[in-house]
Every structure is written in structure tokens, then in C-alpha cells.
Amino acid sequence: MDATELEKKAILNRYKALYRSCKHFSKEELKFVRKAFNFANNAHKDIRRKSGEPYIFHPIAVAQIVATEIGLDATSVACALLHDVIEDTVAEEEDIRRDFGETVLKIILGLTKISGVFEYESEQAENFRRMLLTMSDDIRVILIKFADRLHNMRTLEHMQPDKRLKIASETLYLYAPLAGRLGLYNIKTEMEDLSFKFTEPEEYSKILSQMRATRFEREKFIQEFIAPLKLELMKTGLNFEIKGRTKSIYSIYRKMQAQNIPFEQVFDLFAIRIIIDIPEPYMREVLNDKQLEEVISAQRQREKDACFKIYNVITSLYHSNPNRLRDWINTPKANGYEALHTTVMSKTGRWVEVQIRTRRMDDIAERGLAAHWKYKEKSQANTFDKIVSDIRNMVAFQQNHNAEDFVNDFKLNFFTDEIYTFTPKGKMLILPKNATVLDFAYEIHGNIGNRCIGAKVNNKLVGRDYPLSNGDQVEILTSDKQQPEEEWINLVKTAKASSMIKDAIKSQKKQIAEKGYDMLVQKLKSLNIEPTHKNLSRMQLYFKINDLAAWNYAIGSGKFPLHLLDEYAKTPDLKKKKIVDSSDNKSISEVVKRLNKDMQTISSTTKNLRFEYAFCCNPIPGDAIVGFYFPEKGIEVHQIKCANAIKLMSHHGNRIVNVKWNEQKEVAFLAGIKINGADRIGIVKDITNVISAEEQINMRSVNIDSNGGIFEGTLMLYIQDTQQLEHLIEKLEKIEGVLSVIRFDTYSMAQ
Ligand code: MN
């Protein structure tokens, strides 16, 4: 067999594996899937992936994920097979419509990226918005997109470094949280781990090897913890399964970052999970809706009883922390998650988290929407319908805003923790954490929000900016004289409120601008100038005004006095001045493409390109870094883990420049250190002595505060690289009384 024959066989084998996973489809459905495969296979013929493999491997793999890992229907599997044909091959929309129908076409269009369209400030944000727009019609779009993204992440090592960063950070910033919000826990976790692996390979492999090194010890502990529990649980007569579940690498990393602790100090590397099997009621199909509802509600009660029974067994065996009982059964999370979580003390004196759920709850928690179809019934359907309808509302509200605002608002609105608040009549409103009185007001109605002057929260009078907490009862106070103000946007957390405020201000502004325009036309008339587009553009250029609406507003609000036009009218011929367009995404992409042909080395001696170090994260040699090209300042260098960098990568992937540190040490970099410990006479001197003893380190500033026997200091130093810094930190830690020394990153405050 020659190479092509072998390849054909490989394609067929993969397709057969997919086909086997679809055995539960009807004959008609299987025929549809086969037709989609044939179409895609033909369209992608002779095209290869970056890895050199035949392109069709990718759609087959995506379809495989769609069928087995997410568990979607035949239409989705067909769409997954066809998802790249419009974007990457000669196939036309018309062909798809003719062969597969309108639904399939619509889903595929939702999955097709717009690219090379430079009129958008951020292509990535625009694509994400577009996908959400289609998703609000058909949820399958986003589920197939997850599968596509997951497979791309699994094969990311074949991409160029800048593309890798772009895709990985976009996944981390948008797709993983969205998967989490829709309850697809497995996919979310894998996406996070893969993103982390590609953005910070060193940190990733460090944690991975630490996990491996401690595995035996961990497993022994779990076994010893489980053994007596198992015995007690068996006495209940319930069918159950106990698992020791290790946390994901990324979640461990997050914990280390958030609490600033080394791996050894992360104590909850795993959780114990108890899954109870309660047979689902059978013969459901013979029941009518009302009967079915009764049967299911009895079943739910049995599940609840079983979970609490197990909880009682655990807490009578191990001492529990009553503050750490999380009852997600009586009040499920917004994404539908149900379980009981408790934290108990092991015999060896270690806190252990135990999660209790039934098989159904476990299925839904791991596979989200997909499993939900299997257990389709009212309450569950409501949770997902609500998420989808929330997304639909959000999309409708934000249609007119630019894509970047949209994505940021979306992120803010959907990926934050929530609080439960109540109206005076007891109606529950779910708001994001840190939402204010003003958010609450807009949640009720736009008119209430616009006229809000404050509220009574639990009968106490508070201002518009008052942050609400769980369980607050809120009565909004309004006044007809009140109007929304621009600063209000900073007071709200929900996208709905900020969007309504923006709209209200926009319409206020529009009225003022209309008045301004009338004034302008009057004035021009008196000067004998026609208000043509050409004349107006020329005047804008003359006065250096970017946009006509803003100008009209300035006139209407008196900020632009019209007598300035008298002088203009006297100016001789201005016709030769050309109107320039400032936004030029296309040339940015071209410059970046040229730059990325090589890895750019950062060096102070490079004269043709300027490098600038981002002050949000102060990268120093040794840090993992990424560059962004801005025509006005050159290349801005960030630490890869910097929150601003992640946002930039996920919005402006076209600006990513591959950069590396110069091997030669030559420049001094600014780094911050935080140091604290027990105060004693002479400690400041000891600290400064250690630093000045280091030859190539210079102090810029030292700030030490002492309070109640504890001192806390911030040092800003000029150093050469991370190695030098780590060396210094080690020395500082050895000073008597010093408790901790950490590198100080401003980015951690920005998060
Ligand atoms: Mn694809």
C-alpha cells in the first residue's frame, strides 16, 4: 500500500469509530451523518492541518467529541463534520442548504469565523459575539464550538507560538468560563488545563511533576480516610460509589496564586466524592404529564433524603465544620449544579472536602446540558432554559454596542458569582456578586433605574452605590427629577444596568446633539456656508474633531462656542487638506506578521523597534513574556500571566508578537518585593544591608511600616533577572524576624 492508500484507510478507520459511537441513532439519522462525512471528506480533500495530517481528521475528531463527550444528536454530529467547509473550502452556502437544509446551514454559519475583515476593532470579540447571536437561536452552536475548540486545544502544539497564545488565552478568557456556566464541567476543566499548559508550560509541568511525586502518599491517605466510611455507608443499604478526586492542575495553580502559597501548602488537592445510585423510575412513557411530574417529584425527594442520610453518616464518623456545609440540593446553583458539600476533619487532623450527590446529579455536573437531555424534566429544563434566555436577553440588549464592550459585559455578567436579593414583596432577584442598589433598580425596570435616588435595604436608608449582600431586602426610592448620569456606569455590575444607563445617556446626548446641529446649521447659514458633508468634514479636520456627533454635542452643550467658525470662514482655500482615516487594523496585522517571522529579541540596543515594559506587571528577564504591537509605542512587553495580557491576547490576537529575552545581561529592571515579619530594632538596617551587599542590585525605594509589633515593607529594586531576584529573596528570608518575602505583582491587584 502506498502513502495515499494508507491515509485513506486511516480516514476511514476514524470515521468508522465515529459511526460506532452513533449506533443509537435511527437509520435515517445515520444516513444523514454518512452524507455529511462524504461531503466534508470530499471538500477537505488534499488539504492538510499544520501537523501535516489530512484536514478531515479534525472534523471527524470534533464530531467524535460531539457524539461521545457531549452526547448530542445526529444533526449536531453532521454539523460538526461540516463545520469548517464554508470557511476553508470552495463549498458554498447554497450547497449546504441544498444538501442538508436550513438548520444545518444556520449552525455552520454560526461556527464560521469572519476573518480578514479589518473594519472590526477586535476580530476575536466580533466572532464571539456572532457565535452567541446564533447560539441564542440554537444552543447546539456553542456546544459544537466547544468541541471544535477542545480539539484545537488538544492539538495546539502544532501552531506557531503567537497563534498558540491567542487561542489558549481566548479559551481561558471566554470559552472555559462559558462551558462552566453551562455546566459542562469536564470540558471546562480540560480547556483550563490545556490553556495553562500552553501559556505557562514551565509552571504547568512543575505542578504536574509535584502531583506525580505526591501521588502515592495522597492515595494512601484517601484509602485510610475512606475505609471506615465505606463500612458505615454499607450499613445504610444504599448503593454508592466512593471516589477520591484530584483537583485540576489549573485550579491548584489558581489557589497557589490567590493565596500566595507554594504547592506544599495547598491542602485540598483532592475531594472525596460519594455518588449514590437510585434507580430512575421506569415505564415513564405510559404516564401523562401530570403523573410524570408526580413520579419525578417523589424521586427527587428520595434523592434528597438519601443525600442527607449519607451526610449524617459522615458527620457522625468525622467531626465536621458546620460553616462549611454547602447545600446545593435545596438551592441549586444557577448553572443547575446540585450536591451537598461538607468539610470534615480526618483522624490525622486534616480537613477533607466531601461531596455527596446522586448519579443523576453527578451526570449533570460532569456533562451539563448533554446529560440534561437524558433526564429531561421540568425543573432541570428550567435551569438551562433560563441560562439560554439570559444569554438571549443579554445579546438583545447589547446589539448596538461595540463587540469588545459586549464581550467584557458578557464576561462580567455571566461568569461571576451571584447573590440572592429580594423585593419588598419577596420576589427573588439574582444579581452578580458586588452588585449595587442601582443594579437592583435596573433589574426591576429601566424607568426605576433611571429615576433611582437610593434605597431602603433591610429598612436602612442607603445610597445608589450601596453594595448588596445575600438575602438583602431592597426597596428602591425614586424621584421624577432624577436623571441618569455618566458616573453611574461605574456604580453598576450588571451588563443590563450599564447598557440601560448608556442608552439613557445616549438619548440625552442625542437630544443635545440635535439641538447643536440645528444651531450649527443656523450659524453656517449666516456665514454663507452650505452644510454639505464635504464642508462639514473639512471643518472637522480644521478643528481636529473626530466625529460629527461629538461635535454637535459640544455645540449643543456650549462647549464649542460657535464664534470660532467666524475665523474659519475667513480662512482661504482648505480644499487641499486630505481626510485621513486613523484606524488601520490591516497594517497592524501586516507589521505583526512580518515581526513574527522570527522570534523578537528584547534588547536595549535595538534601535529600529522600541520595546516598552508594561507597568501593570513589570516583567523582568526570566519571566514568561508576550509582546503586543502598538504603532504608536512599538512593542509592549507583559508577563504572560498578567491579567491585562490575557485580555489583550483574547481580544487582539492580531497584535501578539513572539518575544524572548536577550541572553546578555545589560539592562536594569524594576521589580517590587513585599516583605513582612516581626518588628525589632535594627531590622530595617539588616534588610537594606542585605540588598546593598548584592552587587548588581540597586534600590529605588524602600517603604516600611510598623504596626503592633508587625512590620510590612515594600521595596522597589533595579535588578537584572528572576534568578538574581530569587537569590535575593532567599537571603532576605533568612533575616531574623522576617516571615515572608514575595515578589510583588501589580497584576494580582488588577484581577
Ligand atoms: Mn474547526
Coordinates of N, CA and C and ligand atoms in Angstrom, one line a residue, residues 49 55 58-59 62 80 83-84 87-88 111 113 145 148-149 151-152, ligand 1:
R49 N -3.6 19.8 7.8 CA -3.5 20.6 9.0 C -2.1 21.0 9.2
Y55 N -6.7 17.1 6.6 CA -7.6 18.0 7.4 C -8.8 17.4 8.0
H58 N -9.6 16.5 11.6 CA -10.1 17.4 12.6 C -11.6 17.4 12.7
P59 N -12.4 17.6 11.6 CA -13.8 17.5 11.7 C -14.3 16.1 12.3
V62 N -13.8 16.3 16.0 CA -14.8 17.2 16.6 C -16.2 16.5 16.7
A80 N -20.9 19.1 13.0 CA -19.5 19.0 13.4 C -18.6 18.6 12.2
H83 N -18.3 21.5 9.9 CA -18.2 22.9 10.4 C -17.2 23.8 9.8
D84 N -16.2 23.2 9.1 CA -15.1 24.0 8.5 C -15.2 24.2 7.0
E87 N -15.8 27.9 5.7 CA -14.6 28.7 5.9 C -13.4 28.3 5.1
D88 N -13.2 27.1 5.0 CA -11.9 26.6 4.5 C -11.9 26.0 3.1
L111 N -20.8 29.0 13.3 CA -19.5 28.5 13.7 C -18.4 29.0 12.8
K113 N -15.9 31.6 11.2 CA -15.3 32.8 11.7 C -15.3 33.8 10.6
K145 N -19.1 24.3 19.0 CA -17.9 25.2 19.1 C -17.0 24.7 20.3
D148 N -15.0 21.9 18.9 CA -14.0 22.3 18.0 C -12.8 22.9 18.7
R149 N -13.1 23.8 19.7 CA -12.1 24.4 20.5 C -11.3 23.4 21.3
H151 N -10.7 20.3 20.6 CA -9.8 19.5 19.7 C -8.7 20.4 19.3
N152 N -8.9 21.7 19.0 CA -7.8 22.6 18.6 C -6.9 22.8 19.8
Ligands
MN1 MN -12.6 23.6 13.3

